[in-house]
PDB file of C-alpha atoms and ligand atoms in Angstrom:
ATOM      1  CA  MET A   1     -23.796   8.397  -0.515  1.00  0.00           C
ATOM      2  CA  SER A   2     -21.017  10.036   1.840  1.00  0.00           C
ATOM      3  CA  ASN A   3     -17.661   8.593   2.700  1.00  0.00           C
ATOM      4  CA  LYS A   4     -18.817   7.961   5.644  1.00  0.00           C
ATOM      5  CA  THR A   5     -21.026   5.116   4.398  1.00  0.00           C
ATOM      6  CA  TYR A   6     -18.056   2.702   3.775  1.00  0.00           C
ATOM      7  CA  LEU A   7     -16.787   3.934   7.599  1.00  0.00           C
ATOM      8  CA  ARG A   8     -17.264   1.195  10.696  1.00  0.00           C
ATOM      9  CA  GLU A   9     -18.032   4.059  12.972  1.00  0.00           C
ATOM     10  CA  ARG A  10     -18.354   1.638  15.783  1.00  0.00           C
ATOM     11  CA  PHE A  11     -14.922   0.557  16.274  1.00  0.00           C
ATOM     12  CA  PHE A  12     -13.519   4.336  15.982  1.00  0.00           C
ATOM     13  CA  PRO A  13     -11.571   6.231  17.390  1.00  0.00           C
ATOM     14  CA  HIS A  14      -8.988   4.511  16.127  1.00  0.00           C
ATOM     15  CA  LEU A  15      -5.668   3.622  17.180  1.00  0.00           C
ATOM     16  CA  TRP A  16      -3.196   5.535  15.214  1.00  0.00           C
ATOM     17  CA  CYS A  17      -1.072   8.454  16.563  1.00  0.00           C
ATOM     18  CA  PRO A  18      -1.975  12.144  16.497  1.00  0.00           C
ATOM     19  CA  GLY A  19      -0.193  13.039  13.423  1.00  0.00           C
ATOM     20  CA  CYS A  20      -0.191   9.486  12.012  1.00  0.00           C
ATOM     21  CA  GLY A  21      -0.273   9.337   8.194  1.00  0.00           C
ATOM     22  CA  HIS A  22      -2.275   6.118   7.938  1.00  0.00           C
ATOM     23  CA  GLY A  23      -5.405   8.472   8.144  1.00  0.00           C
ATOM     24  CA  ILE A  24      -4.601  10.142   5.172  1.00  0.00           C
ATOM     25  CA  VAL A  25      -4.133   7.068   3.108  1.00  0.00           C
ATOM     26  CA  LEU A  26      -7.515   5.836   4.472  1.00  0.00           C
ATOM     27  CA  SER A  27      -9.367   9.016   3.525  1.00  0.00           C
ATOM     28  CA  GLY A  28      -7.915   9.211   0.245  1.00  0.00           C
ATOM     29  CA  LEU A  29      -9.110   5.252  -0.208  1.00  0.00           C
ATOM     30  CA  LEU A  30     -12.704   6.367   0.742  1.00  0.00           C
ATOM     31  CA  ARG A  31     -12.993   9.006  -1.756  1.00  0.00           C
ATOM     32  CA  ALA A  32     -11.141   6.552  -4.460  1.00  0.00           C
ATOM     33  CA  VAL A  33     -14.212   3.761  -3.606  1.00  0.00           C
ATOM     34  CA  GLU A  34     -16.609   6.554  -3.635  1.00  0.00           C
ATOM     35  CA  GLN A  35     -15.950   7.933  -6.787  1.00  0.00           C
ATOM     36  CA  LEU A  36     -15.889   4.828  -8.657  1.00  0.00           C
ATOM     37  CA  GLY A  37     -19.754   3.811  -7.285  1.00  0.00           C
ATOM     38  CA  LEU A  38     -18.291   0.852  -5.867  1.00  0.00           C
ATOM     39  CA  SER A  39     -20.488  -0.815  -3.444  1.00  0.00           C
ATOM     40  CA  LYS A  40     -19.349  -2.173  -0.322  1.00  0.00           C
ATOM     41  CA  ASN A  41     -20.464  -5.687  -1.182  1.00  0.00           C
ATOM     42  CA  ASP A  42     -18.074  -5.819  -4.174  1.00  0.00           C
ATOM     43  CA  LEU A  43     -15.183  -5.134  -1.905  1.00  0.00           C
ATOM     44  CA  VAL A  44     -12.721  -7.038   0.126  1.00  0.00           C
ATOM     45  CA  MET A  45      -9.875  -5.555   2.100  1.00  0.00           C
ATOM     46  CA  VAL A  46      -7.500  -8.483   3.089  1.00  0.00           C
ATOM     47  CA  SER A  47      -5.064  -7.086   5.574  1.00  0.00           C
ATOM     48  CA  GLY A  48      -2.156  -8.261   7.731  1.00  0.00           C
ATOM     49  CA  ILE A  49      -0.425  -6.889  11.280  1.00  0.00           C
ATOM     50  CA  GLY A  50       0.538  -3.390  11.750  1.00  0.00           C
ATOM     51  CA  CYS A  51      -0.678   0.362  12.263  1.00  0.00           C
ATOM     52  CA  SER A  52      -1.061   0.229   8.354  1.00  0.00           C
ATOM     53  CA  ALA A  53      -2.938  -3.377   8.521  1.00  0.00           C
ATOM     54  CA  ARG A  54      -5.451  -1.698  11.002  1.00  0.00           C
ATOM     55  CA  ILE A  55      -7.305   0.009   8.105  1.00  0.00           C
ATOM     56  CA  SER A  56      -9.509  -2.664   7.494  1.00  0.00           C
ATOM     57  CA  GLY A  57     -10.704  -2.662  10.737  1.00  0.00           C
ATOM     58  CA  TYR A  58     -12.415   0.647  10.121  1.00  0.00           C
ATOM     59  CA  VAL A  59     -13.740  -0.044   6.359  1.00  0.00           C
ATOM     60  CA  ASP A  60     -17.225  -1.355   6.178  1.00  0.00           C
ATOM     61  CA  PHE A  61     -16.562  -3.970   3.271  1.00  0.00           C
ATOM     62  CA  HIS A  62     -16.154  -7.776   3.344  1.00  0.00           C
ATOM     63  CA  THR A  63     -12.905  -7.806   5.467  1.00  0.00           C
ATOM     64  CA  LEU A  64     -10.104 -10.157   6.764  1.00  0.00           C
ATOM     65  CA  HIS A  65      -7.540  -9.244   9.171  1.00  0.00           C
ATOM     66  CA  THR A  66      -4.948 -12.020   8.657  1.00  0.00           C
ATOM     67  CA  ILE A  67      -1.653 -11.848   9.864  1.00  0.00           C
ATOM     68  CA  HIS A  68       1.641 -10.458   9.756  1.00  0.00           C
ATOM     69  CA  GLY A  69       3.006 -10.942   6.021  1.00  0.00           C
ATOM     70  CA  ARG A  70       0.270 -12.662   4.825  1.00  0.00           C
ATOM     71  CA  ALA A  71      -2.097 -10.444   3.726  1.00  0.00           C
ATOM     72  CA  LEU A  72      -1.282 -10.976  -0.065  1.00  0.00           C
ATOM     73  CA  ALA A  73      -1.359 -14.856  -0.172  1.00  0.00           C
ATOM     74  CA  PHE A  74      -4.860 -14.579   1.877  1.00  0.00           C
ATOM     75  CA  ALA A  75      -6.186 -11.989  -1.120  1.00  0.00           C
ATOM     76  CA  THR A  76      -4.879 -14.799  -3.639  1.00  0.00           C
ATOM     77  CA  GLY A  77      -6.981 -17.467  -1.930  1.00  0.00           C
ATOM     78  CA  VAL A  78      -9.957 -14.921  -2.171  1.00  0.00           C
ATOM     79  CA  LYS A  79      -9.218 -13.869  -5.234  1.00  0.00           C
ATOM     80  CA  ILE A  80      -9.222 -17.197  -6.881  1.00  0.00           C
ATOM     81  CA  SER A  81     -12.264 -18.101  -5.243  1.00  0.00           C
ATOM     82  CA  ARG A  82     -14.544 -15.279  -6.038  1.00  0.00           C
ATOM     83  CA  PRO A  83     -12.834 -13.644  -8.805  1.00  0.00           C
ATOM     84  CA  GLU A  84     -15.594 -10.851  -9.402  1.00  0.00           C
ATOM     85  CA  LEU A  85     -14.409  -8.936  -6.351  1.00  0.00           C
ATOM     86  CA  LYS A  86     -12.295  -6.196  -6.182  1.00  0.00           C
ATOM     87  CA  LEU A  87      -9.336  -7.010  -3.903  1.00  0.00           C
ATOM     88  CA  ILE A  88      -7.469  -4.540  -1.925  1.00  0.00           C
ATOM     89  CA  VAL A  89      -4.570  -5.363   0.296  1.00  0.00           C
ATOM     90  CA  PRO A  90      -2.605  -2.129   2.054  1.00  0.00           C
ATOM     91  CA  MET A  91       0.427  -3.212   4.103  1.00  0.00           C
ATOM     92  CA  GLY A  92       2.784  -1.429   5.769  1.00  0.00           C
ATOM     93  CA  ASP A  93       6.762  -1.602   4.467  1.00  0.00           C
ATOM     94  CA  GLY A  94       7.713  -4.659   7.198  1.00  0.00           C
ATOM     95  CA  ASP A  95       4.324  -6.189   6.272  1.00  0.00           C
ATOM     96  CA  ALA A  96       4.687  -5.646   2.346  1.00  0.00           C
ATOM     97  CA  LEU A  97       8.294  -6.255   2.269  1.00  0.00           C
ATOM     98  CA  ALA A  98      10.075  -7.737   5.626  1.00  0.00           C
ATOM     99  CA  ILE A  99       8.184 -10.796   6.791  1.00  0.00           C
ATOM    100  CA  GLY A 100       6.128 -10.714   3.282  1.00  0.00           C
ATOM    101  CA  GLY A 101       8.349  -9.613   1.004  1.00  0.00           C
ATOM    102  CA  ASN A 102       8.078 -12.947  -0.698  1.00  0.00           C
ATOM    103  CA  HIS A 103       4.714 -13.094  -1.136  1.00  0.00           C
ATOM    104  CA  PHE A 104       5.015  -9.605  -2.818  1.00  0.00           C
ATOM    105  CA  ILE A 105       6.945 -10.571  -5.917  1.00  0.00           C
ATOM    106  CA  HIS A 106       4.958 -13.842  -5.943  1.00  0.00           C
ATOM    107  CA  ALA A 107       1.970 -11.825  -7.053  1.00  0.00           C
ATOM    108  CA  ALA A 108       3.301  -9.244  -8.972  1.00  0.00           C
ATOM    109  CA  ARG A 109       4.934 -12.245 -11.246  1.00  0.00           C
ATOM    110  CA  ARG A 110       1.191 -13.883 -11.309  1.00  0.00           C
ATOM    111  CA  ASN A 111      -0.290 -10.671 -12.545  1.00  0.00           C
ATOM    112  CA  ILE A 112      -2.975 -11.339 -10.201  1.00  0.00           C
ATOM    113  CA  ASP A 113      -5.666  -8.505 -10.155  1.00  0.00           C
ATOM    114  CA  ILE A 114      -5.024  -7.057  -6.608  1.00  0.00           C
ATOM    115  CA  THR A 115      -4.248  -3.806  -5.320  1.00  0.00           C
ATOM    116  CA  ALA A 116      -1.673  -3.787  -3.130  1.00  0.00           C
ATOM    117  CA  ILE A 117      -1.030  -0.167  -1.394  1.00  0.00           C
ATOM    118  CA  VAL A 118       2.468  -0.139   0.735  1.00  0.00           C
ATOM    119  CA  MET A 119       2.115   2.531   2.960  1.00  0.00           C
ATOM    120  CA  ASN A 120       5.228   3.147   3.570  1.00  0.00           C
ATOM    121  CA  ASN A 121       6.757   4.878   7.010  1.00  0.00           C
ATOM    122  CA  ARG A 122       9.807   3.479   7.161  1.00  0.00           C
ATOM    123  CA  ILE A 123       9.982   1.581  10.245  1.00  0.00           C
ATOM    124  CA  TYR A 124       7.509  -0.860  12.299  1.00  0.00           C
ATOM    125  CA  GLY A 125       5.149   1.784  13.661  1.00  0.00           C
ATOM    126  CA  MET A 126       3.425  -0.946  15.617  1.00  0.00           C
ATOM    127  CA  THR A 127       6.342  -2.671  17.488  1.00  0.00           C
ATOM    128  CA  GLY A 128       7.871   0.203  18.460  1.00  0.00           C
ATOM    129  CA  GLY A 129      10.639   1.099  15.899  1.00  0.00           C
ATOM    130  CA  GLN A 130      12.369  -1.197  13.934  1.00  0.00           C
ATOM    131  CA  PHE A 131      14.183  -0.608  10.667  1.00  0.00           C
ATOM    132  CA  SER A 132      12.261  -2.067   7.820  1.00  0.00           C
ATOM    133  CA  PRO A 133      14.058  -3.074   4.516  1.00  0.00           C
ATOM    134  CA  LEU A 134      12.471   0.470   3.320  1.00  0.00           C
ATOM    135  CA  SER A 135      14.439   2.564   5.887  1.00  0.00           C
ATOM    136  CA  GLY A 136      17.978   2.992   4.352  1.00  0.00           C
ATOM    137  CA  PRO A 137      21.284   3.248   5.653  1.00  0.00           C
ATOM    138  CA  GLY A 138      21.553   6.258   8.193  1.00  0.00           C
ATOM    139  CA  ILE A 139      18.492   5.911   9.594  1.00  0.00           C
ATOM    140  CA  ASN A 140      18.281   5.232  13.375  1.00  0.00           C
ATOM    141  CA  ALA A 141      16.089   2.756  14.669  1.00  0.00           C
ATOM    142  CA  SER A 142      15.345   1.086  18.044  1.00  0.00           C
ATOM    143  CA  THR A 143      17.393  -1.539  16.206  1.00  0.00           C
ATOM    144  CA  ALA A 144      19.868   0.687  15.241  1.00  0.00           C
ATOM    145  CA  PRO A 145      20.315   3.095  17.730  1.00  0.00           C
ATOM    146  CA  TYR A 146      23.641   3.881  15.935  1.00  0.00           C
ATOM    147  CA  ALA A 147      22.157   4.172  12.582  1.00  0.00           C
ATOM    148  CA  ASN A 148      20.953   1.647  10.182  1.00  0.00           C
ATOM    149  CA  ILE A 149      23.402   0.147   7.383  1.00  0.00           C
ATOM    150  CA  ASP A 150      21.345  -2.019   5.326  1.00  0.00           C
ATOM    151  CA  PRO A 151      20.525  -0.739   1.951  1.00  0.00           C
ATOM    152  CA  ALA A 152      16.713  -0.067   0.911  1.00  0.00           C
ATOM    153  CA  PHE A 153      14.659  -1.451  -1.558  1.00  0.00           C
ATOM    154  CA  ASP A 154      12.791   0.681  -4.181  1.00  0.00           C
ATOM    155  CA  VAL A 155       9.437  -0.542  -3.968  1.00  0.00           C
ATOM    156  CA  VAL A 156       8.844   1.169  -7.945  1.00  0.00           C
ATOM    157  CA  GLU A 157      11.830  -0.777  -9.058  1.00  0.00           C
ATOM    158  CA  LEU A 158      11.190  -3.903  -6.948  1.00  0.00           C
ATOM    159  CA  ALA A 159       7.099  -4.370  -8.443  1.00  0.00           C
ATOM    160  CA  LYS A 160       8.125  -3.223 -11.631  1.00  0.00           C
ATOM    161  CA  ALA A 161      11.007  -6.292 -11.904  1.00  0.00           C
ATOM    162  CA  ALA A 162       8.754  -8.762 -10.470  1.00  0.00           C
ATOM    163  CA  GLY A 163       5.971  -7.971 -13.006  1.00  0.00           C
ATOM    164  CA  ALA A 164       3.355  -5.709 -11.339  1.00  0.00           C
ATOM    165  CA  THR A 165       1.588  -4.580 -14.622  1.00  0.00           C
ATOM    166  CA  PHE A 166       0.388  -1.129 -12.857  1.00  0.00           C
ATOM    167  CA  VAL A 167       3.248   0.546 -10.436  1.00  0.00           C
ATOM    168  CA  ALA A 168       2.924   3.987  -9.005  1.00  0.00           C
ATOM    169  CA  ARG A 169       3.684   6.424  -6.141  1.00  0.00           C
ATOM    170  CA  THR A 170       3.024   9.136  -4.236  1.00  0.00           C
ATOM    171  CA  THR A 171       2.933  10.306  -0.688  1.00  0.00           C
ATOM    172  CA  VAL A 172       0.358  11.598   2.029  1.00  0.00           C
ATOM    173  CA  TYR A 173       1.183  15.454   1.448  1.00  0.00           C
ATOM    174  CA  HIS A 174      -0.271  15.007  -2.169  1.00  0.00           C
ATOM    175  CA  VAL A 175      -4.209  13.398  -1.097  1.00  0.00           C
ATOM    176  CA  LYS A 176      -5.493  14.325  -4.468  1.00  0.00           C
ATOM    177  CA  GLN A 177      -2.959  11.799  -6.601  1.00  0.00           C
ATOM    178  CA  ILE A 178      -3.414   9.010  -3.748  1.00  0.00           C
ATOM    179  CA  THR A 179      -7.222   8.765  -4.722  1.00  0.00           C
ATOM    180  CA  ASP A 180      -6.513   9.228  -8.788  1.00  0.00           C
ATOM    181  CA  PHE A 181      -3.651   6.335  -8.109  1.00  0.00           C
ATOM    182  CA  ILE A 182      -5.784   4.127  -6.064  1.00  0.00           C
ATOM    183  CA  LYS A 183      -9.004   4.418  -8.446  1.00  0.00           C
ATOM    184  CA  GLN A 184      -6.638   3.269 -11.351  1.00  0.00           C
ATOM    185  CA  ALA A 185      -4.906   0.966  -9.439  1.00  0.00           C
ATOM    186  CA  VAL A 186      -8.458  -0.421  -8.845  1.00  0.00           C
ATOM    187  CA  VAL A 187      -9.940  -0.551 -12.305  1.00  0.00           C
ATOM    188  CA  HIS A 188      -6.752  -1.617 -13.631  1.00  0.00           C
ATOM    189  CA  ARG A 189      -7.175  -5.478 -13.977  1.00  0.00           C
ATOM    190  CA  GLY A 190      -3.577  -7.235 -12.926  1.00  0.00           C
ATOM    191  CA  PHE A 191      -1.385  -6.869 -10.113  1.00  0.00           C
ATOM    192  CA  ALA A 192      -1.441  -2.990  -9.095  1.00  0.00           C
ATOM    193  CA  VAL A 193       1.083  -1.686  -7.012  1.00  0.00           C
ATOM    194  CA  VAL A 194       0.593   1.679  -4.993  1.00  0.00           C
ATOM    195  CA  GLU A 195       3.330   3.052  -2.838  1.00  0.00           C
ATOM    196  CA  ILE A 196       2.549   5.774  -0.454  1.00  0.00           C
ATOM    197  CA  LEU A 197       4.901   7.679   1.456  1.00  0.00           C
ATOM    198  CA  THR A 198       3.386   8.476   5.027  1.00  0.00           C
ATOM    199  CA  GLN A 199       4.824   9.547   8.069  1.00  0.00           C
ATOM    200  CA  CYS A 200       5.008   7.925  11.124  1.00  0.00           C
ATOM    201  CA  PRO A 201       6.304  10.929  13.880  1.00  0.00           C
ATOM    202  CA  THR A 202       5.923   8.668  17.325  1.00  0.00           C
ATOM    203  CA  HIS A 203       8.829   6.282  16.223  1.00  0.00           C
ATOM    204  CA  PHE A 204      10.465   7.256  13.003  1.00  0.00           C
ATOM    205  CA  GLY A 205      10.102  11.104  13.447  1.00  0.00           C
ATOM    206  CA  ARG A 206      11.855  11.163  17.012  1.00  0.00           C
ATOM    207  CA  LYS A 207      14.669   8.972  16.290  1.00  0.00           C
ATOM    208  CA  ASN A 208      15.402  11.042  13.383  1.00  0.00           C
ATOM    209  CA  LYS A 209      14.787  14.511  14.683  1.00  0.00           C
ATOM    210  CA  GLU A 210      12.404  15.308  12.339  1.00  0.00           C
ATOM    211  CA  GLY A 211      10.593  17.431  13.630  1.00  0.00           C
ATOM    212  CA  SER A 212       6.288  17.679  14.126  1.00  0.00           C
ATOM    213  CA  ALA A 213       4.061  15.489  11.699  1.00  0.00           C
ATOM    214  CA  VAL A 214       3.371  18.933   9.461  1.00  0.00           C
ATOM    215  CA  ASP A 215       6.981  19.240   9.269  1.00  0.00           C
ATOM    216  CA  MET A 216       7.470  15.475   8.057  1.00  0.00           C
ATOM    217  CA  LEU A 217       4.261  16.120   5.873  1.00  0.00           C
ATOM    218  CA  LYS A 218       6.110  19.397   4.377  1.00  0.00           C
ATOM    219  CA  ARG A 219       9.334  17.360   3.677  1.00  0.00           C
ATOM    220  CA  TYR A 220       7.156  15.225   1.267  1.00  0.00           C
ATOM    221  CA  GLN A 221       6.552  18.069  -0.508  1.00  0.00           C
ATOM    222  CA  GLU A 222       9.882  19.222  -0.670  1.00  0.00           C
ATOM    223  CA  THR A 223      11.766  15.730  -1.348  1.00  0.00           C
ATOM    224  CA  THR A 224       9.324  14.311  -4.204  1.00  0.00           C
ATOM    225  CA  THR A 225       9.091  15.503  -8.107  1.00  0.00           C
ATOM    226  CA  PRO A 226       6.701  14.210 -10.630  1.00  0.00           C
ATOM    227  CA  ILE A 227       8.175  12.083 -13.209  1.00  0.00           C
ATOM    228  CA  GLY A 228      11.157  12.901 -15.448  1.00  0.00           C
ATOM    229  CA  SER A 229      10.685  16.718 -14.142  1.00  0.00           C
ATOM    230  CA  LYS A 230      13.322  19.367 -14.431  1.00  0.00           C
ATOM    231  CA  ALA A 231      14.237  19.284 -10.749  1.00  0.00           C
ATOM    232  CA  LYS A 232      14.904  15.660 -10.911  1.00  0.00           C
ATOM    233  CA  GLN A 233      17.390  16.292 -13.388  1.00  0.00           C
ATOM    234  CA  ASP A 234      18.958  19.073 -11.232  1.00  0.00           C
ATOM    235  CA  ASN A 235      18.623  17.037  -7.922  1.00  0.00           C
ATOM    236  CA  PRO A 236      18.500  13.506  -8.794  1.00  0.00           C
ATOM    237  CA  ASP A 237      18.304  13.079  -4.859  1.00  0.00           C
ATOM    238  CA  LEU A 238      14.266  13.793  -5.518  1.00  0.00           C
ATOM    239  CA  ILE A 239      12.033  11.082  -5.410  1.00  0.00           C
ATOM    240  CA  GLU A 240       9.777  10.645  -8.308  1.00  0.00           C
ATOM    241  CA  ARG A 241       5.793  10.644  -8.146  1.00  0.00           C
ATOM    242  CA  GLY A 242       3.837   8.800 -10.639  1.00  0.00           C
ATOM    243  CA  ILE A 243       2.893   6.065 -12.655  1.00  0.00           C
ATOM    244  CA  PHE A 244       6.057   4.194 -13.448  1.00  0.00           C
ATOM    245  CA  VAL A 245       3.934   1.463 -15.223  1.00  0.00           C
ATOM    246  CA  GLN A 246       0.343   0.777 -16.538  1.00  0.00           C
ATOM    247  CA  LYS A 247       0.533  -2.236 -19.398  1.00  0.00           C
ATOM    248  CA  GLU A 248      -1.840  -5.083 -20.097  1.00  0.00           C
ATOM    249  CA  ALA A 249      -0.554  -8.770 -19.310  1.00  0.00           C
ATOM    250  CA  PRO A 250      -2.312 -12.273 -18.851  1.00  0.00           C
ATOM    251  CA  GLU A 251      -3.941 -11.499 -15.892  1.00  0.00           C
ATOM    252  CA  TYR A 252      -3.645 -15.085 -13.078  1.00  0.00           C
ATOM    253  CA  CYS A 253      -7.200 -15.992 -12.620  1.00  0.00           C
ATOM    254  CA  ASP A 254      -7.862 -15.440 -16.116  1.00  0.00           C
ATOM    255  CA  GLN A 255      -5.080 -18.154 -17.052  1.00  0.00           C
ATOM    256  CA  TYR A 256      -6.818 -20.390 -14.688  1.00  0.00           C
ATOM    257  CA  ASP A 257      -9.802 -20.402 -15.954  1.00  0.00           C
ATOM    258  CA  LEU A 258      -8.144 -21.352 -19.213  1.00  0.00           C
ATOM    259  CA  VAL A 259      -6.377 -24.609 -17.320  1.00  0.00           C
ATOM    260  CA  ILE A 260      -9.977 -25.340 -15.584  1.00  0.00           C
ATOM    261  CA  GLU A 261     -11.387 -25.478 -19.192  1.00  0.00           C
ATOM    262  CA  ARG A 262      -8.372 -27.856 -20.475  1.00  0.00           C
ATOM    263  CA  ALA A 263      -8.690 -30.268 -17.837  1.00  0.00           C
ATOM    264  CA  THR A 264     -12.614 -30.261 -17.886  1.00  0.00           C
ATOM    265  CA  GLY A 265     -12.635 -30.263 -21.589  1.00  0.00           C
ATOM    266  CA  GLY A 266     -14.916 -27.407 -20.959  1.00  0.00           C
ATOM    267  CA  GLN A 267     -17.273 -29.218 -19.782  1.00  0.00           C
TER     268      GLN A 267
HETATM  269  C1  TPP B 301       4.377 -13.879  12.371  1.00  0.00           C
HETATM  270  C2  TPP B 301       5.131 -12.212  13.162  1.00  0.00           C
HETATM  271  N1  TPP B 301       5.905 -11.605  13.373  1.00  0.00           N
HETATM  272  C3  TPP B 301       6.109 -10.318  13.869  1.00  0.00           C
HETATM  273  C4  TPP B 301       4.690  -9.811  14.468  1.00  0.00           C
HETATM  274  C5  TPP B 301       4.951  -8.574  15.283  1.00  0.00           C
HETATM  275  N2  TPP B 301       4.887  -7.473  14.616  1.00  0.00           N
HETATM  276  C6  TPP B 301       3.335  -7.336  14.489  1.00  0.00           C
HETATM  277  S1  TPP B 301       3.324  -5.346  12.992  1.00  0.00           S
HETATM  278  C7  TPP B 301       5.178  -5.409  12.803  1.00  0.00           C
HETATM  279  C8  TPP B 301       5.878  -4.354  12.109  1.00  0.00           C
HETATM  280  C9  TPP B 301       4.505  -3.390  11.923  1.00  0.00           C
HETATM  281  O1  TPP B 301       5.270  -2.514  10.650  1.00  0.00           O
HETATM  282  P1  TPP B 301       4.862  -2.219   9.241  1.00  0.00           P
HETATM  283  O2  TPP B 301       4.380  -3.356   8.694  1.00  0.00           O
HETATM  284  O3  TPP B 301       5.836  -1.483   8.673  1.00  0.00           O
HETATM  285  O4  TPP B 301       3.683  -1.418   9.585  1.00  0.00           O
HETATM  286  P2  TPP B 301       3.406   0.236  10.909  1.00  0.00           P
HETATM  287  O5  TPP B 301       2.903  -0.718  11.979  1.00  0.00           O
HETATM  288  O6  TPP B 301       4.542   0.796  10.704  1.00  0.00           O
HETATM  289  O7  TPP B 301       2.518   0.806   9.962  1.00  0.00           O
HETATM  290  C10 TPP B 301       5.917  -6.678  13.302  1.00  0.00           C
HETATM  291  C11 TPP B 301       6.838  -7.187  13.302  1.00  0.00           C
HETATM  292  C12 TPP B 301       4.026 -10.338  14.180  1.00  0.00           C
HETATM  293  N3  TPP B 301       2.288  -9.652  14.421  1.00  0.00           N
HETATM  294  N4  TPP B 301       3.526 -12.202  13.113  1.00  0.00           N
HETATM  295  S1  SF4 B 302       3.264   4.155  15.862  1.00  0.00           S
HETATM  296 FE1  SF4 B 302       3.790   5.243  14.290  1.00  0.00          FE
HETATM  297  S2  SF4 B 302       2.274   3.772  12.395  1.00  0.00           S
HETATM  298 FE2  SF4 B 302       1.856   3.851  14.812  1.00  0.00          FE
HETATM  299  S3  SF4 B 302      -0.520   4.743  14.602  1.00  0.00           S
HETATM  300 FE3  SF4 B 302       1.817   5.960  15.306  1.00  0.00          FE
HETATM  301  S4  SF4 B 302       2.541   7.326  14.217  1.00  0.00           S
HETATM  302 FE4  SF4 B 302       0.932   5.988  13.104  1.00  0.00          FE
END
């Protein structure tokens, strides 16, 4: 089966700007699904609103393109009613952790079997470059023309603290890792978070003088390092890539089944 089997070609050309990193995430995801040999009918992609969230329009799975920030709430409903399906929820940093932050921490706390992909370009791309909770201090945005002063969340630390049982980070420079981590996240039983650093050359890049999309991609190579590397000891500013958490814990739908059993006396 080719990657194209999973695409809705009738929706192309896509809406992403030239050089946007989101397309790299899409191709990594398609490779993961293909390598796992998953049937289109076993997959549900639920997304909110954003350039990143638009990815659900392009995949030929069951898809729900819902409202900004609420994708995990919709996905929770789908998963509870059809626990045998695999749920994938791609979100931008704004979608996942500004308006959607509440849903994110509670989905992690419940350990519901959903794969959350945070496509982190550190800005609101779709609406014109406002800063997000992942922008961090010193970043220029349309809502911070004299530089942002808000500290940023660390997605990995937040997901870990909230109870996610699979937590990984990579970048669009590291394409094989995207596929590898998404594969592991999808087969993991529980709430899995894969943060993917991805470039928005149109807003983040221009406002922060980051150069071309290629320059932005190269920066992911230069500013990240595998977990526990010697380079990290020498330069603590490097961002770590890898799998930070991979553990077993009771999954929400399984626990819910037990509640139903108790309530019905097993009938
Ligand atoms: C309830 C609601 N509030 C605000 C918006 C406007 N809005 C659409 S997308 C978006 C942010 C997009 O940024 P992000 O989620 O980081 O994704 P990106 O576009 O960068 O991929 C906002 C604020 C909306 N559609 N609905
Ligand atoms: S505005 Fe940014 S995030 Fe949106 S498609 Fe363009 S480059 Fe990508």
